[in-house]
Amino acid sequence: MTVRNRKIAVFGLGYVGVVSAACLARDGHKVVGVDPQPEKVRLVREGKPPIVEQFVGELIEEGVRTGALTATTDAAEAVAASDMSLVCVGTPSRRNGSLDTAAVARVCEQIGAAIRGTTGRHVVVMRSTILPGTMRGVVIPTLEKASGMTAGEGFHVANNPEFLRESTAVYDYDNPPKTVVGATDPATASEVLSLYEALPGPKIATTVDVAEMVKYADNAWHALKVAFGNEIGNLAKAVGVDSHAVMDIFCQDEKLNISPYYLKPGYAFGGSCLPKDLRALTYKGRELDLDLPLLNSIMPSNQHQIERAFERVASYGVRRVAFLGISFKSGTDDLRESPQVALVERLIGKGYDLQIYDRNVHMARLTGANREYIVNVIPHISQLLSDDFDAVLEHGELVVIGNPAPEFKGLAARLREDQKLLDLVRTPGASDGLGTRYDGINW
């Protein structure tokens, strides 16, 4: 499938739409921009940019000169002249913070009406930022109603989130960190990805729901990084430390700090370092009369994840629980501030009948450095520890995996038909063959 010579209608001549239209025209496609504002359309037709953005003016001028780019206010005209529609309209916040998808729905009505009764293949690609569920709850139903067709038959849909920053949008278009296309079928995903095959970075085909969520994960993470950097800076300034020198060093660690580590959804954090150091940092902030809402929220958020796990266990309505892996992570016997211990203590307090297996902790109870802590601080839990994996499994109506120790990877094959599995850490292979008998804490 060739990258060039597609006929593309781009709906919305704001930042995303104008940049997308200009770059697609440059790359050899026949592009028509669509916008209800006549002034924007006039500017594009005259080869002028309707936005202030580096390099866009030159691209629009060249696209119009060669005939690769034009614009119109007539949606039906644009759809009739294209085989793909890119929806790049705004999705602003309402006063209550919810997303306003009125423009998305309106454009989908226009596209649907324009393809009604046609027989050619038309692909509708959502570039606008939309919340998970919008494709299936708004976009597809609106297109189906307006066209009288069924998605996947009369037309095809995809979600293609953009990762463009204002002032560097053309550079970002040409140098994406990744290209993501969510579609309801592989052929459509491949078709949309082909638009970008000359660009660097990974090309990822996924579901429409995942593609919707990816953009929000990205932007929330960027916002979180800004807030985190600022709060560290506020603390550093208060104690007379150069915050930029601190963060310059912080960012050089690409093994843990700037990396995939700690970013996979799962259970709460614990151990001897993270809780202790976070408490010390936030205490210092209070001592200095600093308001650090982000840092102060981390421990409550972590505690909420423990509470969420308890509620999930309670939802099964059983009393006998086999708990596998009680140390705060696999490969250690350390129970200090283990969130698994916190969950187990909550379950014991509510009268659950537990048996616990953790190979490393059992050994520590006998000879390890944590023996005193296990025997003296949590003796009620110590009494429930067993080194008999099979007996612990047999005990549970519900089996809970607390850490991904290697011996738990083939667990599914060892469960009885009446047993269910709650996995707090997404253990590899744990779900194999279990179907609805398997569940994760946040997947």
Tab-separated table of C-alpha atoms in Angstrom, residues 66-361:
chain	number	residue	atom	x	y	z
A	66	THR	CA	1.020	22.611	-6.608
A	67	GLY	CA	-2.697	21.929	-6.257
A	68	ALA	CA	-2.136	19.335	-3.506
A	69	LEU	CA	-4.024	21.416	-0.936
A	70	THR	CA	-7.285	23.326	-1.033
A	71	ALA	CA	-10.074	24.141	1.429
A	72	THR	CA	-13.846	24.399	1.584
A	73	THR	CA	-16.736	25.009	3.952
A	74	ASP	CA	-18.760	22.278	2.201
A	75	ALA	CA	-18.359	18.972	4.056
A	76	ALA	CA	-20.248	16.939	1.463
A	77	GLU	CA	-18.041	18.285	-1.325
A	78	ALA	CA	-14.901	17.361	0.586
A	79	VAL	CA	-16.070	13.832	1.412
A	80	ALA	CA	-17.148	13.224	-2.186
A	81	ALA	CA	-13.640	14.113	-3.339
A	82	SER	CA	-11.869	11.858	-0.808
A	83	ASP	CA	-11.549	8.283	0.368
A	84	MET	CA	-10.420	9.162	3.898
A	85	SER	CA	-11.639	11.768	6.392
A	86	LEU	CA	-9.410	12.968	9.239
A	87	VAL	CA	-11.418	14.563	12.043
A	88	CYS	CA	-9.315	17.216	13.792
A	89	VAL	CA	-11.978	19.400	15.422
A	90	GLY	CA	-11.695	20.739	18.945
A	91	THR	CA	-12.937	18.930	22.036
A	92	PRO	CA	-12.921	21.696	24.677
A	93	SER	CA	-13.780	21.381	28.350
A	94	ARG	CA	-17.259	22.200	29.546
A	95	ARG	CA	-17.594	24.278	32.721
A	96	ASN	CA	-17.859	21.115	34.845
A	97	GLY	CA	-14.664	19.672	33.325
A	98	SER	CA	-16.387	17.152	31.059
A	99	LEU	CA	-15.397	16.891	27.405
A	100	ASP	CA	-17.507	18.689	24.827
A	101	THR	CA	-17.789	16.350	21.826
A	102	ALA	CA	-20.467	18.374	20.032
A	103	ALA	CA	-18.118	19.290	17.163
A	104	VAL	CA	-17.061	15.644	16.783
A	105	ALA	CA	-20.686	14.515	16.601
A	106	ARG	CA	-21.555	17.279	14.135
A	107	VAL	CA	-18.728	16.354	11.773
A	108	CYS	CA	-19.617	12.650	12.018
A	109	GLU	CA	-23.190	13.552	11.027
A	110	GLN	CA	-21.842	15.459	8.022
A	111	ILE	CA	-19.528	12.640	6.941
A	112	GLY	CA	-22.223	10.034	7.470
A	113	ALA	CA	-24.715	11.981	5.387
A	114	ALA	CA	-22.132	12.457	2.639
A	115	ILE	CA	-21.334	8.740	2.304
A	116	ARG	CA	-24.969	7.626	2.527
A	117	GLY	CA	-25.799	5.553	-0.523
A	118	THR	CA	-22.197	5.400	-1.762
A	119	THR	CA	-20.392	2.136	-2.492
A	120	GLY	CA	-16.729	3.139	-2.336
A	121	ARG	CA	-14.519	2.448	0.675
A	122	HIS	CA	-14.308	5.414	3.049
A	123	VAL	CA	-12.234	5.524	6.229
A	124	VAL	CA	-13.053	7.960	9.040
A	125	VAL	CA	-10.026	8.685	11.221
A	126	MET	CA	-10.374	10.478	14.536
A	127	ARG	CA	-7.415	12.761	15.305
A	128	SER	CA	-9.309	14.829	17.874
A	129	THR	CA	-8.532	14.006	21.497
A	130	ILE	CA	-11.462	11.990	22.837
A	131	LEU	CA	-12.027	10.043	26.032
A	132	PRO	CA	-12.131	6.231	26.004
A	133	GLY	CA	-15.560	5.072	24.901
A	134	THR	CA	-16.193	8.018	22.573
A	135	MET	CA	-15.432	6.043	19.411
A	136	ARG	CA	-17.911	3.318	20.333
A	137	GLY	CA	-20.382	5.577	22.140
A	138	VAL	CA	-20.464	8.666	19.894
A	139	VAL	CA	-18.425	8.406	16.697
A	140	ILE	CA	-19.538	5.021	15.364
A	141	PRO	CA	-23.241	5.333	16.309
A	142	THR	CA	-23.443	8.831	14.813
A	143	LEU	CA	-21.800	7.723	11.577
A	144	GLU	CA	-24.055	4.674	11.360
A	145	LYS	CA	-27.225	6.666	11.960
A	146	ALA	CA	-26.353	9.392	9.454
A	147	SER	CA	-25.122	7.009	6.756
A	148	GLY	CA	-27.581	4.172	7.188
A	149	MET	CA	-24.553	1.867	7.050
A	150	THR	CA	-22.758	-0.403	9.493
A	151	ALA	CA	-19.198	0.311	10.643
A	152	GLY	CA	-16.818	-2.197	9.140
A	153	GLU	CA	-19.047	-2.716	6.123
A	154	GLY	CA	-20.223	0.544	4.573
A	155	PHE	CA	-17.378	2.538	6.107
A	156	HIS	CA	-14.378	1.970	8.392
A	157	VAL	CA	-13.137	3.818	11.451
A	158	ALA	CA	-9.865	4.420	13.235
A	159	ASN	CA	-8.461	6.522	16.050
A	160	ASN	CA	-5.099	8.196	15.361
A	161	PRO	CA	-4.118	10.413	18.321
A	162	GLU	CA	-1.706	13.229	17.577
A	163	PHE	CA	1.356	14.129	19.638
A	164	LEU	CA	1.971	17.660	18.373
A	165	ARG	CA	3.171	20.557	20.484
A	166	GLU	CA	2.362	24.131	19.539
A	167	SER	CA	5.405	26.027	18.189
A	168	THR	CA	7.136	22.761	17.170
A	169	ALA	CA	4.180	21.006	15.521
A	170	VAL	CA	5.741	20.388	12.081
A	171	TYR	CA	8.902	19.030	13.673
A	172	ASP	CA	6.780	16.822	15.936
A	173	TYR	CA	4.739	15.580	12.962
A	174	ASP	CA	7.942	14.570	11.186
A	175	ASN	CA	9.630	13.157	14.302
A	176	PRO	CA	6.911	11.436	16.318
A	177	PRO	CA	7.848	9.524	19.478
A	178	LYS	CA	5.384	6.893	18.226
A	179	THR	CA	2.546	6.538	15.757
A	180	VAL	CA	-0.586	4.934	17.182
A	181	VAL	CA	-3.624	3.786	15.239
A	182	GLY	CA	-6.572	2.083	16.891
A	183	ALA	CA	-9.008	0.421	14.517
A	184	THR	CA	-11.802	-2.121	14.501
A	185	ASP	CA	-9.987	-4.246	11.911
A	186	PRO	CA	-6.305	-4.830	10.976
A	187	ALA	CA	-6.704	-3.718	7.346
A	188	THR	CA	-7.922	-0.272	8.378
A	189	ALA	CA	-5.138	0.103	10.944
A	190	SER	CA	-2.582	-0.788	8.274
A	191	GLU	CA	-4.172	1.641	5.828
A	192	VAL	CA	-3.927	4.561	8.239
A	193	LEU	CA	-0.429	3.651	9.398
A	194	SER	CA	0.701	3.699	5.768
A	195	LEU	CA	0.243	7.485	5.805
A	196	TYR	CA	3.182	7.686	8.177
A	197	GLU	CA	5.406	4.820	7.056
A	198	ALA	CA	8.246	7.172	6.070
A	199	LEU	CA	8.341	8.693	9.559
A	200	PRO	CA	10.657	7.470	12.360
A	201	GLY	CA	9.567	5.818	15.585
A	202	PRO	CA	7.479	2.729	16.373
A	203	LYS	CA	4.237	2.147	14.470
A	204	ILE	CA	1.594	0.650	16.742
A	205	ALA	CA	-1.738	-0.866	15.720
A	206	THR	CA	-4.178	-1.412	18.574
A	207	THR	CA	-7.862	-1.176	19.486
A	208	VAL	CA	-9.795	2.093	19.289
A	209	ASP	CA	-10.251	2.104	23.079
A	210	VAL	CA	-6.524	1.765	23.806
A	211	ALA	CA	-5.695	4.471	21.249
A	212	GLU	CA	-8.162	6.829	22.933
A	213	MET	CA	-6.639	6.222	26.372
A	214	VAL	CA	-3.010	6.532	25.209
A	215	LYS	CA	-3.323	10.261	24.518
A	216	TYR	CA	-4.756	10.900	27.983
A	217	ALA	CA	-2.056	8.815	29.647
A	218	ASP	CA	0.566	10.864	27.791
A	219	ASN	CA	-0.876	14.253	28.684
A	220	ALA	CA	-1.579	13.360	32.304
A	221	TRP	CA	2.020	12.130	32.624
A	222	HIS	CA	3.365	15.352	31.112
A	223	ALA	CA	1.271	17.430	33.497
A	224	LEU	CA	2.405	15.248	36.399
A	225	LYS	CA	6.057	15.754	35.438
A	226	VAL	CA	5.652	19.526	35.393
A	227	ALA	CA	3.970	19.519	38.799
A	228	PHE	CA	6.563	17.108	40.200
A	229	GLY	CA	9.467	19.221	38.933
A	230	ASN	CA	7.913	22.347	40.381
A	231	GLU	CA	7.315	20.833	43.820
A	232	ILE	CA	10.862	19.461	43.976
A	233	GLY	CA	12.007	22.941	42.927
A	234	ASN	CA	9.952	24.580	45.674
A	235	LEU	CA	11.503	22.307	48.284
A	236	ALA	CA	15.007	22.728	46.890
A	237	LYS	CA	14.754	26.505	46.902
A	238	ALA	CA	13.468	26.504	50.476
A	239	VAL	CA	16.548	24.583	51.661
A	240	GLY	CA	18.984	26.530	49.476
A	241	VAL	CA	19.652	23.850	46.844
A	242	ASP	CA	19.931	24.470	43.075
A	243	SER	CA	16.825	22.695	41.768
A	244	HIS	CA	18.031	22.610	38.177
A	245	ALA	CA	21.283	20.940	39.189
A	246	VAL	CA	19.217	18.330	41.067
A	247	MET	CA	16.885	17.633	38.144
A	248	ASP	CA	19.723	17.626	35.601
A	249	ILE	CA	21.209	14.720	37.528
A	250	PHE	CA	17.785	13.130	38.032
A	251	CYS	CA	17.169	13.100	34.261
A	252	GLN	CA	20.495	11.410	33.523
A	253	ASP	CA	19.172	8.238	35.135
A	254	GLU	CA	17.492	6.513	32.174
A	255	LYS	CA	17.450	3.135	33.886
A	256	LEU	CA	14.862	3.964	36.556
A	257	ASN	CA	13.875	7.645	36.463
A	258	ILE	CA	13.278	8.234	32.740
A	259	SER	CA	12.232	4.714	31.837
A	260	PRO	CA	9.340	2.220	31.779
A	261	TYR	CA	10.089	1.136	35.338
A	262	TYR	CA	7.357	1.834	37.920
A	263	LEU	CA	4.857	2.813	35.212
A	264	LYS	CA	2.937	-0.442	34.774
A	265	PRO	CA	-0.449	-0.522	36.539
A	266	GLY	CA	-0.464	-2.916	39.461
A	267	TYR	CA	-0.486	-2.964	43.224
A	268	ALA	CA	0.773	-0.442	45.762
A	269	PHE	CA	4.439	0.352	46.395
A	270	GLY	CA	6.185	-0.575	49.626
A	271	GLY	CA	9.543	-1.585	51.055
A	272	SER	CA	12.108	0.125	53.191
A	273	CYS	CA	12.809	3.119	50.920
A	274	LEU	CA	9.906	4.659	49.038
A	275	PRO	CA	7.398	5.131	51.910
A	276	LYS	CA	10.044	6.242	54.380
A	277	ASP	CA	11.703	8.749	52.056
A	278	LEU	CA	8.432	10.168	50.797
A	279	ARG	CA	7.224	10.720	54.363
A	280	ALA	CA	10.486	12.465	55.240
A	281	LEU	CA	10.237	14.722	52.196
A	282	THR	CA	6.640	15.748	52.836
A	283	TYR	CA	7.365	16.286	56.540
A	284	LYS	CA	10.185	18.621	55.564
A	285	GLY	CA	7.754	20.475	53.323
A	286	ARG	CA	5.319	20.975	56.211
A	287	GLU	CA	8.177	22.085	58.422
A	288	LEU	CA	9.001	24.749	55.834
A	289	ASP	CA	5.321	25.755	55.476
A	290	LEU	CA	5.311	24.659	51.826
A	291	ASP	CA	2.141	23.538	50.091
A	292	LEU	CA	3.071	20.376	48.149
A	293	PRO	CA	-0.270	18.917	47.049
A	294	LEU	CA	1.185	16.451	44.543
A	295	LEU	CA	3.812	14.937	46.829
A	296	ASN	CA	1.374	14.958	49.763
A	297	SER	CA	-1.162	12.999	47.705
A	298	ILE	CA	1.134	10.069	46.881
A	299	MET	CA	0.844	8.140	50.156
A	300	PRO	CA	-2.973	8.509	50.298
A	301	SER	CA	-3.159	7.344	46.671
A	302	ASN	CA	-1.017	4.337	47.542
A	303	GLN	CA	-3.229	3.521	50.514
A	304	HIS	CA	-6.260	3.748	48.246
A	305	GLN	CA	-4.782	1.010	46.063
A	306	ILE	CA	-4.555	-1.273	49.114
A	307	GLU	CA	-8.170	-0.468	49.949
A	308	ARG	CA	-9.138	-1.194	46.343
A	309	ALA	CA	-7.527	-4.636	46.607
A	310	PHE	CA	-9.436	-5.383	49.814
A	311	GLU	CA	-12.717	-4.354	48.221
A	312	ARG	CA	-11.960	-6.559	45.236
A	313	VAL	CA	-11.354	-9.574	47.506
A	314	ALA	CA	-14.551	-8.811	49.423
A	315	SER	CA	-16.537	-8.685	46.187
A	316	TYR	CA	-16.035	-12.430	45.647
A	317	GLY	CA	-18.145	-13.272	48.684
A	318	VAL	CA	-15.866	-16.111	49.876
A	319	ARG	CA	-14.021	-16.545	53.163
A	320	ARG	CA	-11.110	-18.923	52.465
A	321	VAL	CA	-8.192	-17.184	50.742
A	322	ALA	CA	-4.864	-18.550	49.551
A	323	PHE	CA	-2.402	-15.651	49.500
A	324	LEU	CA	0.729	-16.147	47.384
A	325	GLY	CA	3.653	-13.780	47.833
A	326	ILE	CA	3.545	-11.496	50.864
A	327	SER	CA	6.905	-9.681	50.565
A	328	PHE	CA	6.663	-6.261	48.906
A	329	LYS	CA	8.243	-7.672	45.735
A	330	SER	CA	9.407	-11.058	44.505
A	331	GLY	CA	12.968	-12.174	45.116
A	332	THR	CA	13.170	-10.670	48.608
A	333	ASP	CA	12.152	-11.606	52.139
A	334	ASP	CA	11.574	-7.963	53.138
A	335	LEU	CA	8.180	-7.388	54.745
A	336	ARG	CA	8.842	-3.857	55.967
A	337	GLU	CA	5.957	-1.661	54.817
A	338	SER	CA	4.846	-4.372	52.435
A	339	PRO	CA	1.429	-3.439	51.015
A	340	GLN	CA	0.717	-7.164	50.845
A	341	VAL	CA	1.119	-7.331	54.627
A	342	ALA	CA	-1.267	-4.400	54.978
A	343	LEU	CA	-3.844	-6.206	52.836
A	344	VAL	CA	-3.413	-9.474	54.725
A	345	GLU	CA	-3.826	-7.723	58.081
A	346	ARG	CA	-7.017	-6.082	56.825
A	347	LEU	CA	-8.361	-9.450	55.688
A	348	ILE	CA	-7.493	-11.103	58.994
A	349	GLY	CA	-9.193	-8.270	60.853
A	350	LYS	CA	-12.354	-8.859	58.830
A	351	GLY	CA	-12.398	-12.540	59.690
A	352	TYR	CA	-11.084	-14.076	56.484
A	353	ASP	CA	-9.562	-17.563	56.725
A	354	LEU	CA	-6.092	-17.162	55.178
A	355	GLN	CA	-3.207	-19.416	54.351
A	356	ILE	CA	-0.053	-17.734	53.034
A	357	TYR	CA	2.766	-19.045	50.889
A	358	ASP	CA	5.977	-17.138	50.198
A	359	ARG	CA	9.093	-19.208	49.750
A	360	ASN	CA	11.484	-16.387	50.651
A	361	VAL	CA	9.544	-15.208	53.679
